[in-house]
């Protein structure tokens, strides 16, 4: 027994020795790429040892890994708890319920004075009260609004630590009489998505090869938010909670400077504003550019010292007021765009050599600190600028021939409430007329909306009602128009001062009280004119209520014996059909959810039009929607469709990547939606499956470049005008090589408003009253098709451009071309939208078209 134990001990010892030898034989590779927080910061600075460093909380140095949002949030809480300079506020939550943070950083003895500082500052901004020389500056520093541009958010860790812990004269001077508002990540959902991607592909031995999967992000990228929207186009539109929370803070503080830290392609260097001087918004004062230039000198000096390449005054512009660097410009702040070449991972080969993640973070830290240095050096000019901005704005108001804009408000609570909410969030003043008003040949009823130019937000308001078509430069980094009345499909006019000053306005809109709803009605019904009518309908369908859609207008007798006119597309709920026991309660709940007015009908016999039992009253079935996505499709457009259906209608589509279509049972779906993309790989089996599915009663919906695929397969009878034909109308005679970029820009329609002629009697335009519709065009695709009231219910007018820039030759080509196409096929139907009806969730006027294509297509199928 003893011998056996000795043998076992010796065997165990030998095995342990072998394990030790094996462990020593394997090299130990550690994670690389980061550096200590102080290595990112100025030398010769001492730091409060009681303030935790990022590496002490994260467990690794900044830049070793891409920081996750939860890690960043945790560190900011730790920092706020440890430093009496820092207070932290949760300002809102993302779609995925991640907290949005704002750190207010100033000297501890300023805390009690902050409310008064803010109040005084807002008087300077809104009332033109001059600033005292020792008044504080408010600096708003925002990072990574695009989630896959993460150097900003990672730099925020470093900057926050520096401001909380540094014990030097520069930081003490900064915080003694100024306030830094630090927004560490503007797009938490996108950042989290990209951090996961970059970290899951990281090797201990970093791979710089640009072909490595780490640098080839999957679809959809982390650039966008949860619904795949670009949040840096949402500062003005406020479609998303991230933007709404941010604008609340911007309006609360109205900072002197706002920084907006981005990334661009790896083969670039570093850009800081000003951008192209000729491409700023004409409503932005020249003083804004001069101060941006003054701050730019500090960025240049910092990069010269660091030996880093950079550029300015090219490529980027400040025209569209819906971006982070331009929205502040309209309101008297200095917005500054920073663009760092992206490592898109931890290290990547570029034309300028290896670019490490740590270096991208370093450069964002550098410009964060150079902004602070420039602000302190130019503090008198920055304090004076907001007074100058106010005075120049007042002078511009006095010189303006117009009083403001008047807009007729439709019987559509959805659109009206969305419009007023947008104005309220931007703190734009407005009123309502008490009497009918005539402007030129247009009549506006009592209760019309009036937005006066005579208010502090004049420059922003001016842009919201602009119909400008001529510009000093025709190159646009983004859209050239965002007219709010056109976006909401509202009749409007500009008021001259004589007319405007005579208007009697009230601040509250008259409320239209809904009639009581009888519990014993023969049928219930609601009009289709409200933006949220599809949401009302979807709620009923999901609850098992049987409904019908009216093909034409009718007049019904209500339970109170009044006559009520219903337009084509109105929804009827006949109680003679088998309905759920709790149908009345379901209808009330749906009406409360959507805000749609419901009527109780006394009889199935109508005073005019089809009776409620007519065969023209078509049943509407609950839709099962497949949305095609994946590589090669536009994630922005797919996200817009998803967002509309999910958040404004109440039905989530099934999103299927296009390379999986052949394995999906299409018979499970009533509707398939294709957004812009390349579908050349969907030939053979996939196309045949779709073809058969349409013949069997499916509704195929496509927009923009998806129509090329539809036309090629013969599903739409249309000609897509070739790019060669479009190029041929742009002569090159007399041009030089230097004109190449300008010529290319003139062929682009980056975002302009075009007028379409529409047929409101067609099911795709149910709910529309006018015969014209402003549509937003974002490309130069032109579709020719036979003029037919049945197959082309929408086409562009003879002089189609309403607002924004398009080359005259493009306007001529687009005139009289197709805007909306329909083609019956078998028992089904194919629907084509030449342009994007859901643009950025802002174009409420055409958003209903997607709802019609889904719910009113019951009239188009057999």
Short mmCIF file of C-alpha atoms in Angstrom, two decimals, residues 159-575:
data_model
loop_
_atom_site.label_atom_id
_atom_site.label_comp_id
_atom_site.label_asym_id
_atom_site.label_seq_id
_atom_site.Cartn_x
_atom_site.Cartn_y
_atom_site.Cartn_z
CA UNK A 159 -10.79 64.18 -21.15
CA UNK A 160 -13.17 63.54 -18.26
CA UNK A 161 -10.33 62.21 -16.11
CA UNK A 162 -8.13 65.20 -16.99
CA UNK A 163 -10.78 67.74 -16.03
CA UNK A 164 -11.61 65.87 -12.82
CA UNK A 165 -8.10 65.09 -11.61
CA UNK A 166 -5.56 67.52 -13.12
CA UNK A 167 -3.87 69.84 -10.65
CA UNK A 168 -2.46 72.52 -12.92
CA UNK A 169 -3.10 76.19 -13.60
CA UNK A 170 -4.83 75.65 -16.97
CA UNK A 171 -7.53 73.38 -15.56
CA UNK A 172 -7.92 75.47 -12.42
CA UNK A 173 -8.35 78.63 -14.50
CA UNK A 174 -10.79 76.90 -16.84
CA UNK A 175 -13.04 75.54 -14.11
CA UNK A 176 -12.87 78.54 -11.79
CA UNK A 177 -15.20 80.65 -13.95
CA UNK A 178 -16.41 78.33 -16.74
CA UNK A 179 -18.44 75.18 -17.25
CA UNK A 180 -17.66 72.12 -19.37
CA UNK A 181 -20.64 69.99 -20.40
CA UNK A 182 -19.27 66.62 -21.46
CA UNK A 183 -21.48 64.24 -23.43
CA UNK A 184 -19.29 61.12 -23.60
CA UNK A 185 -21.21 59.20 -26.26
CA UNK A 186 -24.07 60.52 -28.36
CA UNK A 187 -25.03 57.12 -29.80
CA UNK A 188 -24.76 54.42 -27.12
CA UNK A 189 -26.59 51.73 -29.10
CA UNK A 190 -24.35 52.10 -32.17
CA UNK A 191 -21.18 52.32 -30.06
CA UNK A 192 -22.10 49.12 -28.23
CA UNK A 193 -22.72 47.32 -31.52
CA UNK A 194 -19.38 48.36 -32.96
CA UNK A 195 -17.39 47.76 -29.76
CA UNK A 196 -18.65 44.20 -29.76
CA UNK A 197 -17.62 43.79 -33.41
CA UNK A 198 -14.13 45.22 -32.98
CA UNK A 199 -13.41 43.42 -29.72
CA UNK A 200 -14.70 40.02 -30.84
CA UNK A 201 -12.26 40.07 -33.78
CA UNK A 202 -9.22 41.40 -31.93
CA UNK A 203 -6.10 39.25 -31.85
CA UNK A 204 -3.42 39.50 -29.19
CA UNK A 205 -1.04 40.08 -32.07
CA UNK A 206 -2.83 42.94 -33.76
CA UNK A 207 -3.69 42.56 -37.45
CA UNK A 208 -3.26 45.74 -39.51
CA UNK A 209 -4.30 44.18 -42.83
CA UNK A 210 -7.36 46.12 -44.03
CA UNK A 211 -8.84 42.88 -45.39
CA UNK A 212 -9.06 41.44 -41.88
CA UNK A 213 -12.65 40.84 -40.78
CA UNK A 214 -12.14 43.21 -37.86
CA UNK A 215 -12.00 46.08 -40.37
CA UNK A 216 -14.93 44.83 -42.49
CA UNK A 217 -17.96 45.48 -40.34
CA UNK A 218 -21.13 43.50 -41.02
CA UNK A 219 -24.59 44.77 -42.00
CA UNK A 220 -25.93 46.92 -40.45
CA UNK A 221 -22.92 48.84 -39.20
CA UNK A 222 -22.58 50.44 -35.79
CA UNK A 223 -22.66 53.90 -37.38
CA UNK A 224 -26.40 54.24 -36.88
CA UNK A 225 -28.68 53.87 -33.86
CA UNK A 226 -31.03 51.02 -32.99
CA UNK A 227 -33.30 51.66 -35.98
CA UNK A 228 -30.31 52.26 -38.28
CA UNK A 229 -30.77 56.04 -38.50
CA UNK A 230 -27.90 58.48 -38.80
CA UNK A 231 -28.24 60.50 -35.59
CA UNK A 232 -25.99 63.24 -36.96
CA UNK A 233 -28.80 64.14 -39.36
CA UNK A 234 -31.38 64.22 -36.57
CA UNK A 235 -30.46 67.36 -34.58
CA UNK A 236 -33.23 69.29 -36.33
CA UNK A 237 -35.68 66.49 -37.14
CA UNK A 238 -35.72 64.95 -33.62
CA UNK A 239 -37.08 61.60 -34.72
CA UNK A 240 -35.24 59.71 -31.97
CA UNK A 241 -34.99 59.84 -28.16
CA UNK A 242 -31.22 60.35 -28.28
CA UNK A 243 -31.69 63.58 -30.26
CA UNK A 244 -34.63 64.74 -28.18
CA UNK A 245 -32.64 64.37 -24.97
CA UNK A 246 -29.63 66.14 -26.47
CA UNK A 247 -31.65 69.10 -27.73
CA UNK A 248 -33.29 69.50 -24.32
CA UNK A 249 -29.81 69.97 -22.86
CA UNK A 250 -28.68 72.23 -25.69
CA UNK A 251 -31.69 74.49 -25.20
CA UNK A 252 -31.20 74.38 -21.45
CA UNK A 253 -27.58 75.57 -21.63
CA UNK A 254 -27.15 77.21 -25.07
CA UNK A 255 -23.37 76.66 -25.00
CA UNK A 256 -20.87 79.09 -26.48
CA UNK A 257 -19.05 76.22 -28.22
CA UNK A 258 -20.18 72.72 -29.17
CA UNK A 259 -17.66 70.16 -30.39
CA UNK A 260 -18.69 67.19 -32.52
CA UNK A 261 -16.05 64.45 -32.80
CA UNK A 262 -16.25 62.06 -35.76
CA UNK A 263 -14.17 59.71 -37.89
CA UNK A 264 -13.69 59.32 -41.64
CA UNK A 265 -11.97 56.84 -43.95
CA UNK A 266 -8.63 55.34 -42.82
CA UNK A 267 -6.63 56.88 -45.68
CA UNK A 268 -7.40 60.42 -44.49
CA UNK A 269 -5.65 62.42 -41.76
CA UNK A 270 -7.51 64.81 -39.44
CA UNK A 271 -10.01 67.50 -40.38
CA UNK A 272 -11.17 70.41 -38.28
CA UNK A 273 -13.42 73.29 -39.22
CA UNK A 274 -13.96 75.73 -40.78
CA UNK A 275 -15.13 73.81 -43.82
CA UNK A 276 -15.49 75.08 -47.37
CA UNK A 277 -16.17 78.81 -46.81
CA UNK A 278 -18.57 79.17 -49.73
CA UNK A 279 -20.72 76.27 -48.52
CA UNK A 280 -21.90 77.56 -45.17
CA UNK A 281 -25.58 78.27 -44.66
CA UNK A 282 -26.33 81.85 -45.75
CA UNK A 283 -28.23 82.39 -42.47
CA UNK A 284 -25.03 81.80 -40.48
CA UNK A 285 -23.17 85.05 -39.69
CA UNK A 286 -19.61 85.56 -40.91
CA UNK A 287 -18.56 86.13 -37.30
CA UNK A 288 -19.18 82.45 -36.66
CA UNK A 289 -16.61 81.54 -39.32
CA UNK A 290 -14.06 84.01 -37.95
CA UNK A 291 -14.28 82.52 -34.46
CA UNK A 292 -14.07 79.00 -35.88
CA UNK A 293 -10.92 80.08 -37.70
CA UNK A 294 -9.50 81.53 -34.49
CA UNK A 295 -10.08 78.24 -32.69
CA UNK A 296 -8.68 76.38 -35.70
CA UNK A 297 -5.33 78.11 -35.17
CA UNK A 298 -5.08 76.34 -31.81
CA UNK A 299 -5.83 72.95 -33.36
CA UNK A 300 -3.17 73.55 -36.00
CA UNK A 301 -0.62 74.59 -33.38
CA UNK A 302 -1.34 71.47 -31.31
CA UNK A 303 -0.98 69.15 -34.30
CA UNK A 304 2.17 70.90 -35.49
CA UNK A 305 3.69 70.29 -32.08
CA UNK A 306 2.54 66.64 -32.14
CA UNK A 307 3.80 66.11 -35.70
CA UNK A 308 0.38 65.02 -36.97
CA UNK A 309 -1.07 65.58 -40.44
CA UNK A 310 -4.31 67.56 -40.71
CA UNK A 311 -6.38 69.72 -43.05
CA UNK A 312 -9.15 72.31 -42.96
CA UNK A 313 -11.44 74.36 -45.26
CA UNK A 314 -12.22 71.54 -47.66
CA UNK A 315 -14.59 68.61 -48.22
CA UNK A 316 -17.09 69.39 -45.44
CA UNK A 317 -19.73 72.10 -45.25
CA UNK A 318 -22.11 73.66 -42.74
CA UNK A 319 -25.23 74.13 -44.85
CA UNK A 320 -27.75 71.67 -43.37
CA UNK A 321 -28.83 72.80 -39.90
CA UNK A 322 -29.63 69.25 -38.82
CA UNK A 323 -26.03 68.26 -38.01
CA UNK A 324 -24.11 68.61 -34.77
CA UNK A 325 -21.64 71.14 -36.14
CA UNK A 326 -24.27 73.31 -37.85
CA UNK A 327 -27.38 73.28 -35.63
CA UNK A 328 -25.52 75.40 -33.04
CA UNK A 329 -24.53 77.90 -35.76
CA UNK A 330 -28.18 78.81 -36.32
CA UNK A 331 -28.59 79.64 -32.63
CA UNK A 332 -25.54 81.74 -31.81
CA UNK A 333 -23.17 78.98 -30.72
CA UNK A 334 -19.97 77.90 -32.45
CA UNK A 335 -20.35 74.34 -33.70
CA UNK A 336 -17.12 72.59 -34.62
CA UNK A 337 -16.75 69.38 -36.60
CA UNK A 338 -13.71 67.16 -36.04
CA UNK A 339 -13.01 64.20 -38.33
CA UNK A 340 -10.31 61.68 -37.44
CA UNK A 341 -9.08 59.03 -39.88
CA UNK A 342 -10.50 55.77 -38.53
CA UNK A 343 -8.55 52.66 -37.59
CA UNK A 344 -11.90 50.77 -37.79
CA UNK A 345 -10.51 48.39 -35.23
CA UNK A 346 -7.26 48.38 -33.26
CA UNK A 347 -4.71 49.03 -36.02
CA UNK A 348 -4.96 49.31 -39.78
CA UNK A 349 -2.60 49.87 -42.67
CA UNK A 350 -3.28 53.13 -44.50
CA UNK A 351 -1.61 55.21 -47.21
CA UNK A 352 -0.05 57.18 -44.34
CA UNK A 353 1.32 54.11 -42.56
CA UNK A 354 -0.07 52.07 -39.69
CA UNK A 355 -2.87 53.84 -37.86
CA UNK A 356 -3.46 52.64 -34.32
CA UNK A 357 -6.63 52.99 -32.32
CA UNK A 358 -4.64 54.69 -29.58
CA UNK A 359 -3.44 57.34 -32.03
CA UNK A 360 -6.99 58.09 -33.15
CA UNK A 361 -7.94 58.55 -29.49
CA UNK A 362 -4.90 60.73 -28.94
CA UNK A 363 -5.86 63.09 -31.75
CA UNK A 364 -9.38 63.50 -30.38
CA UNK A 365 -7.92 64.29 -26.97
CA UNK A 366 -5.58 66.79 -28.61
CA UNK A 367 -8.39 68.75 -30.27
CA UNK A 368 -10.55 68.56 -27.15
CA UNK A 369 -7.77 70.29 -25.21
CA UNK A 370 -6.93 72.71 -28.03
CA UNK A 371 -10.61 73.72 -28.09
CA UNK A 372 -10.40 74.52 -24.40
CA UNK A 373 -7.15 76.45 -24.91
CA UNK A 374 -8.62 78.36 -27.86
CA UNK A 375 -11.81 79.13 -25.95
CA UNK A 376 -9.89 80.54 -23.00
CA UNK A 377 -7.66 82.66 -25.24
CA UNK A 378 -10.69 83.97 -27.15
CA UNK A 379 -13.06 84.23 -24.19
CA UNK A 380 -13.81 87.96 -24.63
CA UNK A 381 -14.64 87.44 -28.30
CA UNK A 382 -16.82 84.40 -27.54
CA UNK A 383 -18.73 86.26 -24.82
CA UNK A 384 -19.21 89.24 -27.11
CA UNK A 385 -20.27 87.05 -30.06
CA UNK A 386 -23.61 86.06 -28.61
CA UNK A 387 -24.49 89.74 -28.11
CA UNK A 388 -23.31 90.45 -31.67
CA UNK A 389 -25.31 87.47 -32.93
CA UNK A 390 -28.41 88.81 -31.19
CA UNK A 391 -27.97 92.32 -32.57
CA UNK A 392 -27.30 91.08 -36.10
CA UNK A 393 -30.33 88.80 -35.87
CA UNK A 394 -32.52 91.73 -34.83
CA UNK A 395 -31.17 93.75 -37.74
CA UNK A 396 -31.89 90.86 -40.13
CA UNK A 397 -35.45 90.62 -38.79
CA UNK A 398 -35.93 94.36 -39.35
CA UNK A 399 -34.57 94.11 -42.91
CA UNK A 400 -36.62 91.05 -43.81
CA UNK A 401 -39.63 91.79 -46.01
CA UNK A 402 -41.54 88.91 -44.48
CA UNK A 403 -43.30 88.73 -41.13
CA UNK A 404 -43.20 84.94 -40.98
CA UNK A 405 -45.12 81.95 -42.28
CA UNK A 406 -48.77 80.95 -42.06
CA UNK A 407 -49.73 77.30 -42.38
CA UNK A 408 -53.16 75.74 -42.70
CA UNK A 409 -53.56 72.87 -40.25
CA UNK A 410 -55.40 69.80 -41.56
CA UNK A 411 -57.91 67.56 -39.81
CA UNK A 412 -55.03 65.26 -38.97
CA UNK A 413 -54.09 65.22 -35.31
CA UNK A 414 -51.09 63.01 -35.98
CA UNK A 415 -49.32 65.41 -38.32
CA UNK A 416 -50.37 68.53 -36.39
CA UNK A 417 -49.18 67.19 -33.04
CA UNK A 418 -45.87 66.04 -34.53
CA UNK A 419 -45.34 69.47 -36.09
CA UNK A 420 -46.11 71.40 -32.90
CA UNK A 421 -43.97 69.04 -30.84
CA UNK A 422 -41.03 69.72 -33.14
CA UNK A 423 -41.45 73.49 -32.80
CA UNK A 424 -41.80 73.19 -29.02
CA UNK A 425 -38.64 71.13 -28.65
CA UNK A 426 -36.67 73.77 -30.53
CA UNK A 427 -38.28 76.51 -28.38
CA UNK A 428 -39.77 78.14 -31.48
CA UNK A 429 -42.61 80.56 -30.75
CA UNK A 430 -45.88 80.33 -32.68
CA UNK A 431 -49.56 81.27 -32.50
CA UNK A 432 -52.91 80.56 -34.16
CA UNK A 433 -55.14 82.89 -36.15
CA UNK A 434 -58.56 83.81 -34.75
CA UNK A 435 -60.03 84.69 -38.13
CA UNK A 436 -59.92 83.49 -41.70
CA UNK A 437 -56.94 84.97 -43.55
CA UNK A 438 -56.25 85.43 -47.23
CA UNK A 439 -52.67 85.63 -48.54
CA UNK A 440 -52.46 86.21 -52.26
CA UNK A 441 -54.69 83.61 -53.87
CA UNK A 442 -54.55 81.28 -50.84
CA UNK A 443 -57.13 81.18 -48.06
CA UNK A 444 -56.24 80.11 -44.53
CA UNK A 445 -59.02 79.27 -42.07
CA UNK A 446 -59.18 80.44 -38.48
CA UNK A 447 -56.86 78.31 -36.35
CA UNK A 448 -54.05 78.37 -38.90
CA UNK A 449 -50.53 78.24 -37.51
CA UNK A 450 -48.38 81.38 -37.66
CA UNK A 451 -44.65 81.24 -36.98
CA UNK A 452 -43.26 84.75 -36.73
CA UNK A 453 -39.72 85.57 -37.80
CA UNK A 454 -39.51 88.10 -34.97
CA UNK A 455 -38.00 85.79 -32.36
CA UNK A 456 -34.54 84.70 -31.18
CA UNK A 457 -34.71 81.53 -33.33
CA UNK A 458 -35.13 83.66 -36.48
CA UNK A 459 -32.29 82.04 -38.44
CA UNK A 460 -33.51 78.51 -37.71
CA UNK A 461 -37.12 79.43 -38.50
CA UNK A 462 -36.03 81.13 -41.72
CA UNK A 463 -34.41 77.87 -42.85
CA UNK A 464 -37.49 75.83 -41.90
CA UNK A 465 -39.66 77.76 -44.35
CA UNK A 466 -37.10 78.27 -47.10
CA UNK A 467 -37.92 77.39 -50.69
CA UNK A 468 -34.61 78.61 -52.05
CA UNK A 469 -33.43 77.05 -55.32
CA UNK A 470 -30.37 79.16 -56.19
CA UNK A 471 -27.14 78.86 -54.24
CA UNK A 472 -23.67 80.39 -54.32
CA UNK A 473 -22.26 76.86 -54.54
CA UNK A 474 -24.13 73.79 -55.70
CA UNK A 475 -22.10 71.15 -53.84
CA UNK A 476 -23.91 69.81 -50.78
CA UNK A 477 -22.53 67.42 -48.17
CA UNK A 478 -26.16 66.73 -47.23
CA UNK A 479 -29.66 67.92 -48.17
CA UNK A 480 -30.29 71.32 -49.72
CA UNK A 481 -33.76 71.83 -48.24
CA UNK A 482 -35.76 70.79 -45.18
CA UNK A 483 -38.87 72.99 -45.47
CA UNK A 484 -41.09 71.87 -42.61
CA UNK A 485 -44.42 72.78 -44.23
CA UNK A 486 -43.52 70.82 -47.35
CA UNK A 487 -42.28 67.89 -45.27
CA UNK A 488 -45.64 67.74 -43.49
CA UNK A 489 -47.60 68.35 -46.74
CA UNK A 490 -49.17 71.53 -45.42
CA UNK A 491 -50.44 74.51 -47.38
CA UNK A 492 -48.41 77.54 -46.36
CA UNK A 493 -47.47 81.06 -47.44
CA UNK A 494 -45.05 83.73 -46.33
CA UNK A 495 -46.70 86.74 -44.73
CA UNK A 496 -45.51 90.25 -45.51
CA UNK A 497 -45.08 92.52 -42.51
CA UNK A 498 -48.13 94.62 -43.24
CA UNK A 499 -50.33 91.56 -43.28
CA UNK A 500 -48.61 89.78 -40.42
CA UNK A 501 -48.74 92.64 -37.95
CA UNK A 502 -52.52 92.93 -38.41
CA UNK A 503 -53.18 89.31 -37.47
CA UNK A 504 -54.89 88.61 -34.17
CA UNK A 505 -53.14 85.53 -32.76
CA UNK A 506 -53.87 83.29 -29.81
CA UNK A 507 -51.39 80.96 -28.13
CA UNK A 508 -53.67 77.93 -27.79
CA UNK A 509 -55.21 75.86 -30.56
CA UNK A 510 -58.94 75.32 -30.32
CA UNK A 511 -59.67 71.77 -29.29
CA UNK A 512 -62.06 69.62 -31.31
CA UNK A 513 -63.93 67.45 -28.84
CA UNK A 514 -64.75 63.97 -30.10
CA UNK A 515 -68.43 62.97 -29.93
CA UNK A 516 -69.53 60.34 -27.47
CA UNK A 517 -69.49 56.84 -28.88
CA UNK A 518 -72.71 54.84 -28.69
CA UNK A 519 -72.29 51.29 -27.45
CA UNK A 520 -75.05 49.80 -29.61
CA UNK A 521 -74.08 51.11 -33.04
CA UNK A 522 -74.77 49.19 -36.25
CA UNK A 523 -71.16 49.89 -37.26
CA UNK A 524 -68.23 52.05 -36.31
CA UNK A 525 -65.95 53.89 -38.66
CA UNK A 526 -63.10 56.35 -38.97
CA UNK A 527 -61.59 58.48 -41.70
CA UNK A 528 -58.27 57.58 -43.29
CA UNK A 529 -56.94 61.17 -43.34
CA UNK A 530 -55.12 61.00 -40.00
CA UNK A 531 -51.42 60.10 -40.08
CA UNK A 532 -52.03 57.49 -37.39
CA UNK A 533 -55.07 55.89 -39.04
CA UNK A 534 -52.91 52.87 -40.00
CA UNK A 535 -51.96 52.51 -36.31
CA UNK A 536 -55.65 52.56 -35.37
CA UNK A 537 -56.40 49.94 -38.01
CA UNK A 538 -53.48 47.72 -37.03
CA UNK A 539 -54.56 47.73 -33.38
CA UNK A 540 -58.01 46.50 -34.43
CA UNK A 541 -56.63 43.82 -36.74
CA UNK A 542 -54.22 42.55 -34.09
CA UNK A 543 -57.17 42.18 -31.71
CA UNK A 544 -59.14 40.12 -34.24
CA UNK A 545 -61.63 42.81 -35.24
CA UNK A 546 -63.05 42.43 -38.77
CA UNK A 547 -62.86 45.66 -40.77
CA UNK A 548 -63.54 46.89 -44.29
CA UNK A 549 -62.14 49.71 -46.39
CA UNK A 550 -64.37 51.92 -48.55
CA UNK A 551 -63.36 52.18 -52.19
CA UNK A 552 -65.25 55.46 -52.60
CA UNK A 553 -66.75 58.25 -50.52
CA UNK A 554 -70.09 57.79 -48.72
CA UNK A 555 -72.33 59.64 -46.29
CA UNK A 556 -73.54 57.70 -43.24
CA UNK A 557 -76.17 58.41 -40.59
CA UNK A 558 -74.61 58.47 -37.14
CA UNK A 559 -76.19 57.25 -33.91
CA UNK A 560 -77.06 60.86 -33.02
CA UNK A 561 -78.93 61.15 -36.38
CA UNK A 562 -76.34 63.52 -37.86
CA UNK A 563 -74.99 62.96 -41.35
CA UNK A 564 -71.24 62.34 -41.64
CA UNK A 565 -69.25 62.27 -44.85
CA UNK A 566 -66.53 59.63 -45.15
CA UNK A 567 -63.91 59.82 -47.88
CA UNK A 568 -62.47 56.95 -49.91
CA UNK A 569 -60.30 54.68 -47.80
CA UNK A 570 -62.35 55.17 -44.64
CA UNK A 571 -62.48 52.13 -42.39
CA UNK A 572 -65.77 50.52 -41.35
CA UNK A 573 -66.24 48.05 -38.51
CA UNK A 574 -69.59 46.30 -39.19
CA UNK A 575 -71.00 44.81 -36.00
#
